[in-house]
């Protein structure tokens, strides 16, 4: 009997790629998504890739009754929770919207799990919880620093809530701290769909290359790095999706060594903004229109992962190069 997994935010960027990976690993998947930052056509694209149409419920997780009604009948074996607002800048302008959506949504799911005796939960977290870490690469024991944005706070608060959730109700949780997810599925049927002006680097790069944006602004070249631009760890979205399947397997097989485990998911390699641009231009044979401007408020200089714990415990290794990520990102952009 296939295990049935709820993926909240399953029509979103990382969510949709994870649904594909789960289905291809033999899991039955049901999606909850409120379509606030995703499109319904992604459901058909998932089916086109895997041949399996996931069950879909357009539920807003802030609607407590709707969440409870769903869980009472759904018979779920585990939950992977992506559903959250994730725009750093927007969270600074609208903190209460972020706390309501990201925290109330999370608590509603956790309460429904408790009521329905569902024990396994995977949380979509972020390296942003580390702020500017003191040493590179960043491992899971790096101190959690004061959050730079309400968005980052909701990730830190989410993990703190989960600490009490696992001990009070005897649950098993894995929190996955992503570095910078990039790229698109090799089929070019699913990928990143930023609403409005992209906050993140790579969708802005691809939209500039597509002529949707006039010019990419590089936010600062006076950082203390090899070329002056900031360093991040750009992890291919399908490798990230695979890590979620491995984490779920670990919980369902009861191989976790403690009730709450945390894993950094990155390549372990840092790339500067200019290196991302050069890689994109090289692999796609394009010239990108960009200029250097001032730093963006809240940005940190450098972050890249020590991913050895995920390799050791999850048996997970990123397999995809930045070149390939940039190629898939462009292939996907050309379909839009
Ligand atoms: C990457 C680098 C920018 C845009 C955030 C969240 C993280 C995760 C990913 C949410 C930085 C530079 C960017 C542009 C630029 N989750 N940049 N011009 O800020 O590292 O991480 O998004 O999605 O939790 O914190 O990602 O892609 O915004 O920026 O020069 O137009 O690219 O300064 O150095 P970030 P990013």
Coordinates of C-alpha atoms and ligand atoms in Angstrom, one line a residue:
X1 CA 0.0 0.0 0.0
X2 CA 1.6 3.3 -1.1
X3 CA 2.2 5.8 1.7
X4 CA 0.2 9.0 1.2
X5 CA 2.0 12.3 1.6
X6 CA 0.5 15.8 1.9
X7 CA 2.6 18.5 0.2
X8 CA 1.5 21.9 1.2
X9 CA 2.5 24.6 -1.3
X10 CA 2.9 21.7 -3.8
X11 CA 2.1 23.8 -6.8
X12 CA 5.0 26.2 -6.0
X13 CA 8.6 26.2 -7.2
X14 CA 10.3 23.7 -4.8
X15 CA 7.0 22.1 -4.0
X16 CA 6.1 21.0 -7.5
X17 CA 9.6 19.6 -8.1
X18 CA 9.3 17.6 -4.9
X19 CA 5.8 16.3 -5.8
X20 CA 7.4 14.9 -9.0
X21 CA 10.2 13.3 -7.1
X22 CA 7.8 11.8 -4.6
X23 CA 5.5 10.3 -7.2
X24 CA 8.6 8.9 -9.1
X25 CA 9.6 7.3 -5.8
X26 CA 6.3 5.5 -5.4
X27 CA 4.5 7.8 -3.0
X28 CA 0.9 8.8 -3.4
X29 CA 0.8 12.7 -3.2
X30 CA -2.0 15.0 -2.2
X31 CA -1.4 18.8 -2.7
X32 CA -2.8 21.7 -0.7
X33 CA -2.1 25.1 -2.3
X34 CA -4.0 28.4 -2.0
X35 CA -2.6 29.5 -5.4
X36 CA -1.5 32.8 -3.8
X37 CA 2.0 32.4 -5.4
X38 CA 1.5 29.5 -7.9
X39 CA -0.5 28.6 -11.0
X40 CA -3.1 25.8 -11.4
X41 CA -1.5 24.7 -14.8
X42 CA 1.4 23.3 -12.7
X43 CA -0.9 20.5 -11.7
X44 CA -1.3 19.3 -15.3
X45 CA 2.5 19.7 -15.9
X46 CA 3.2 17.4 -12.9
X47 CA 0.9 14.8 -14.4
X48 CA 2.5 15.3 -17.8
X49 CA 5.9 14.5 -16.3
X50 CA 4.9 11.6 -14.1
X51 CA 1.7 10.3 -15.7
X52 CA 0.0 10.6 -12.2
X53 CA -2.4 13.4 -11.4
X54 CA -2.0 14.3 -7.8
X55 CA -5.1 15.0 -5.7
X56 CA -5.4 18.8 -5.3
X57 CA -7.2 20.9 -2.7
X58 CA -7.3 24.7 -3.0
X59 CA -7.2 25.3 0.7
X60 CA -5.9 28.4 2.6
X61 CA -4.0 26.9 5.6
X62 CA -5.1 30.0 7.7
X63 CA -8.7 28.6 7.4
X64 CA -8.6 26.3 10.5
X65 CA -11.9 24.5 9.8
X66 CA -11.0 23.7 6.2
X67 CA -7.6 22.3 7.4
X68 CA -9.3 20.1 10.0
X69 CA -11.9 18.9 7.6
X70 CA -9.2 17.9 5.1
X71 CA -7.1 16.0 7.7
X72 CA -10.1 14.2 9.1
X73 CA -10.8 12.4 5.8
X74 CA -7.4 12.4 4.1
X75 CA -5.5 9.5 5.9
X76 CA -2.1 11.0 5.5
X77 CA 1.2 9.2 6.5
X78 CA 3.4 12.3 6.4
X79 CA 3.5 16.1 5.6
X80 CA 6.0 18.1 3.7
X81 CA 5.3 21.8 4.4
X82 CA 6.3 24.4 1.8
X83 CA 3.3 26.7 2.0
X84 CA 4.6 30.1 3.1
X85 CA 5.2 33.6 1.8
X86 CA 8.9 34.0 1.0
X87 CA 9.7 37.4 -0.4
X88 CA 12.2 39.1 2.0
X89 CA 11.4 42.7 0.9
X90 CA 7.7 42.2 1.0
X91 CA 8.0 40.7 4.5
X92 CA 9.6 44.0 5.7
X93 CA 6.7 46.0 4.3
X94 CA 4.0 43.6 5.6
X95 CA 5.3 41.7 8.7
X96 CA 1.9 40.9 10.1
X97 CA 0.8 39.3 6.8
X98 CA 3.9 37.1 7.0
X99 CA 3.4 36.1 10.6
X100 CA -0.3 35.3 10.1
X101 CA 0.3 33.4 6.9
X102 CA 3.5 31.6 7.8
X103 CA 3.0 30.9 11.5
X104 CA -0.8 30.4 11.7
X105 CA -0.6 28.2 8.6
X106 CA 2.1 26.1 10.2
X107 CA 0.3 25.8 13.6
X108 CA -3.0 24.8 11.8
X109 CA -1.2 22.0 10.1
X110 CA 0.6 20.8 13.2
X111 CA -2.6 20.9 15.3
X112 CA -4.4 18.8 12.6
X113 CA -1.5 16.3 12.6
X114 CA -1.8 16.0 16.4
X115 CA -5.6 15.5 16.2
X116 CA -5.2 12.8 13.5
X117 CA -2.2 11.0 14.9
X118 CA 0.1 11.9 12.0
X119 CA 3.7 11.6 13.2
X120 CA 6.0 12.7 10.3
X121 CA 6.7 16.3 9.2
X122 CA 9.2 17.9 7.0
X123 CA 9.7 21.7 7.3
X124 CA 10.9 24.0 4.5
X125 CA 13.5 26.1 6.2
X126 CA 16.3 28.3 5.0
X127 CA 19.9 29.2 5.5
X128 CA 18.6 32.7 6.2
X129 CA 18.2 31.5 9.8
X130 CA 22.0 31.8 10.2
X131 CA 22.2 35.5 9.1
X132 CA 25.8 36.3 8.3
X133 CA 27.5 33.3 9.7
X134 CA 31.0 33.8 11.3
X135 CA 32.7 31.0 9.4
X136 CA 32.4 29.3 6.0
X137 CA 31.2 26.7 5.1
X138 CA 28.1 26.9 7.4
X139 CA 27.2 23.7 9.3
X140 CA 24.1 22.9 11.3
X141 CA 25.7 23.9 14.5
X142 CA 26.3 27.5 13.4
X143 CA 24.6 29.9 15.8
X144 CA 21.2 31.2 14.8
X145 CA 21.6 34.9 14.5
X146 CA 19.1 37.7 14.8
X147 CA 16.9 37.5 11.8
X148 CA 17.4 40.2 9.1
X149 CA 13.7 40.2 8.0
X150 CA 10.2 39.1 9.2
X151 CA 10.4 36.4 6.5
X152 CA 13.6 35.0 8.2
X153 CA 12.0 35.4 11.6
X154 CA 9.1 33.1 10.4
X155 CA 11.6 30.4 9.5
X156 CA 13.4 30.7 12.9
X157 CA 10.0 30.8 14.8
X158 CA 8.8 27.8 12.8
X159 CA 11.8 25.8 13.9
X160 CA 11.3 26.8 17.5
X161 CA 7.6 25.8 17.3
X162 CA 8.7 22.4 16.0
X163 CA 11.1 21.9 18.9
X164 CA 8.1 22.0 21.3
X165 CA 5.8 20.1 18.8
X166 CA 8.1 17.0 18.8
X167 CA 8.6 16.9 22.5
X168 CA 5.0 17.6 23.7
X169 CA 3.3 15.3 21.1
X170 CA 6.0 12.6 20.4
X171 CA 6.4 13.5 16.7
X172 CA 9.3 13.2 14.2
X173 CA 10.4 16.2 12.3
X174 CA 13.2 17.1 9.8
X175 CA 13.9 20.7 9.1
X176 CA 15.6 21.3 5.8
X177 CA 17.6 24.6 5.5
X178 CA 17.9 25.4 1.8
X179 CA 20.6 27.6 0.5
X180 CA 19.7 29.2 -2.8
X181 CA 17.4 27.1 -5.0
X182 CA 17.8 27.6 -8.7
X183 CA 17.1 26.0 -12.1
X184 CA 14.1 24.1 -13.5
X185 CA 13.0 20.5 -14.2
X186 CA 14.9 19.0 -17.3
X187 CA 11.6 18.6 -19.1
X188 CA 11.1 22.5 -18.9
X189 CA 7.5 21.7 -17.9
X190 CA 7.9 23.2 -14.4
X191 CA 10.2 25.8 -12.9
X192 CA 10.3 29.0 -11.0
X193 CA 7.2 31.3 -11.6
X194 CA 7.9 34.5 -9.7
X195 CA 4.9 36.8 -9.5
X196 CA 5.7 40.4 -10.5
X197 CA 9.2 41.7 -10.4
X198 CA 11.5 38.8 -9.3
X199 CA 13.3 39.3 -5.9
X200 CA 15.7 36.5 -6.6
X201 CA 18.8 36.7 -8.8
X202 CA 18.3 33.8 -11.3
X203 CA 14.7 34.6 -12.3
X204 CA 15.8 38.2 -12.8
X205 CA 18.7 37.0 -14.9
X206 CA 16.5 34.8 -17.1
X207 CA 13.8 37.5 -17.5
X208 CA 16.5 40.1 -18.5
X209 CA 17.8 37.6 -21.1
X210 CA 14.2 37.1 -22.3
X211 CA 13.8 40.9 -22.7
X212 CA 11.1 41.0 -20.0
X213 CA 13.4 43.1 -17.8
X214 CA 15.5 45.9 -19.3
X215 CA 18.6 45.3 -17.3
X216 CA 19.8 43.3 -14.3
X217 CA 21.1 45.4 -11.3
X218 CA 24.0 43.7 -9.5
X219 CA 23.5 44.8 -5.9
X220 CA 27.0 45.9 -4.9
X221 CA 30.6 45.0 -5.9
X222 CA 32.3 46.3 -2.8
X223 CA 31.9 43.2 -0.7
X224 CA 35.1 41.6 0.7
X225 CA 35.0 38.7 -1.9
X226 CA 37.1 37.6 -4.8
X227 CA 35.3 39.8 -7.3
X228 CA 33.5 42.2 -4.9
X229 CA 30.0 40.7 -5.4
X230 CA 28.2 38.6 -2.8
X231 CA 28.6 34.8 -2.5
X232 CA 25.8 32.3 -2.3
X233 CA 25.4 28.5 -2.6
X234 CA 23.1 27.9 -5.6
X235 CA 21.5 24.4 -5.3
X236 CA 19.7 22.8 -8.2
X237 CA 16.0 22.5 -7.5
X238 CA 15.8 18.8 -8.5
X239 CA 18.6 17.9 -6.2
X240 CA 16.7 19.7 -3.5
X241 CA 13.6 17.7 -4.3
X242 CA 15.6 14.5 -4.0
X243 CA 16.7 15.5 -0.5
X244 CA 13.1 15.8 0.6
X245 CA 12.4 12.2 -0.6
X246 CA 15.4 11.0 1.3
X247 CA 14.3 12.9 4.4
X248 CA 10.8 11.4 4.2
X249 CA 12.2 7.9 3.8
X250 CA 14.3 8.4 6.9
X251 CA 11.3 9.4 9.0
X252 CA 8.9 6.7 7.6
X253 CA 11.6 4.1 8.2
X254 CA 12.2 5.5 11.7
X255 CA 15.9 6.0 11.0
X256 CA 16.0 9.5 12.5
X257 CA 18.4 9.7 15.5
X258 CA 16.4 12.4 17.3
X259 CA 12.8 13.7 17.1
X260 CA 13.9 17.0 15.4
X261 CA 16.8 16.9 12.9
X262 CA 18.1 19.7 10.9
X263 CA 20.0 19.5 7.6
X264 CA 21.7 22.1 5.4
X265 CA 21.0 21.6 1.7
X266 CA 23.5 23.3 -0.5
X267 CA 26.3 22.3 -3.0
X268 CA 29.1 23.3 -0.5
X269 CA 30.4 25.6 -3.2
X270 CA 30.0 29.4 -3.1
X271 CA 29.5 31.4 -6.3
X272 CA 29.6 35.2 -6.7
X273 CA 26.9 37.1 -8.5
X274 CA 29.2 37.9 -11.4
X275 CA 30.2 34.2 -11.6
X276 CA 26.5 33.3 -11.9
X277 CA 26.1 35.8 -14.6
X278 CA 29.2 34.6 -16.5
X279 CA 28.1 31.0 -16.2
X280 CA 24.6 31.9 -17.5
X281 CA 26.1 33.7 -20.5
X282 CA 28.6 31.0 -21.2
X283 CA 26.2 28.0 -21.2
X284 CA 23.5 29.7 -23.1
X285 CA 25.6 31.7 -25.5
X286 CA 24.1 35.0 -24.4
X287 CA 25.3 38.5 -23.4
X288 CA 23.4 39.7 -20.4
X289 CA 22.6 43.4 -19.9
X290 CA 23.6 44.3 -16.4
X291 CA 25.1 47.1 -14.3
X292 CA 26.6 47.4 -10.9
X293 CA 24.5 49.4 -8.4
X294 CA 24.6 49.9 -4.6
X295 CA 24.2 47.1 -2.1
X296 CA 20.6 45.8 -1.3
X297 CA 19.7 46.5 2.4
X298 CA 19.8 43.3 4.5
X299 CA 22.1 41.3 2.2
X300 CA 24.9 39.3 3.7
X301 CA 28.3 39.0 2.2
X302 CA 28.7 35.2 2.0
X303 CA 26.9 32.0 2.6
X304 CA 27.7 28.5 1.4
X305 CA 26.8 25.1 3.0
X306 CA 28.8 22.4 4.8
X307 CA 26.5 19.7 3.4
X308 CA 28.4 16.7 5.0
X309 CA 25.7 15.9 7.5
X310 CA 23.1 15.5 4.8
X311 CA 25.5 13.3 2.9
X312 CA 26.3 11.2 6.0
X313 CA 22.8 10.9 7.4
X314 CA 20.5 11.2 4.4
X315 CA 22.7 9.6 1.9
X316 CA 22.1 12.8 -0.2
X317 CA 24.6 14.5 -2.5
X318 CA 23.9 17.3 -4.9
X319 CA 24.7 16.1 -8.4
X320 CA 24.1 19.1 -10.6
X321 CA 26.5 21.8 -11.6
X322 CA 25.8 25.5 -11.8
X323 CA 26.2 25.3 -15.6
X324 CA 23.4 22.7 -15.8
X325 CA 21.2 24.8 -13.4
X326 CA 21.7 27.9 -15.6
X327 CA 20.9 25.9 -18.7
X328 CA 17.7 24.5 -17.3
X329 CA 16.7 27.9 -16.0
X330 CA 17.0 29.4 -19.5
X331 CA 15.2 26.5 -21.2
X332 CA 12.3 27.0 -18.8
X333 CA 12.2 30.8 -19.2
X334 CA 11.9 30.3 -23.0
X335 CA 8.7 28.4 -22.5
X336 CA 7.0 31.2 -20.6
Ligands
LIG1 C1 21.2 36.3 -4.3 C2 22.4 37.3 -4.6 C3 21.8 39.5 -4.1 C4 18.8 40.0 -7.2 C5 16.8 34.9 -0.3 C6 16.2 34.4 1.0 C7 16.4 32.9 1.1 C8 15.9 32.1 -0.1 C9 16.4 32.8 -1.4 C10 13.5 32.7 -0.5 C11 22.5 38.3 -3.5 C12 22.1 39.3 -5.6 C13 19.7 39.5 -6.4 C14 19.1 41.0 -8.2 C15 21.4 40.9 -7.4 N1 14.5 32.0 0.1 N2 21.0 39.9 -6.5 N3 20.4 41.4 -8.2 O1 18.9 37.1 -0.8 O2 20.6 35.1 -1.0 O3 18.2 34.6 -0.4 O4 16.2 34.2 -1.4 O5 13.3 32.7 -1.7 O6 15.8 32.5 2.3 O7 16.9 35.0 2.0 O8 18.7 35.3 -2.7 O9 18.4 35.5 -5.1 O10 17.6 37.5 -3.7 O11 20.1 37.1 -4.0 O12 22.6 41.3 -7.4 O13 18.3 41.5 -9.0 O14 22.1 37.9 -5.8 O15 22.4 40.8 -3.6 O16 23.9 38.6 -3.3 P1 19.2 35.6 -1.2 P2 18.6 36.4 -3.9

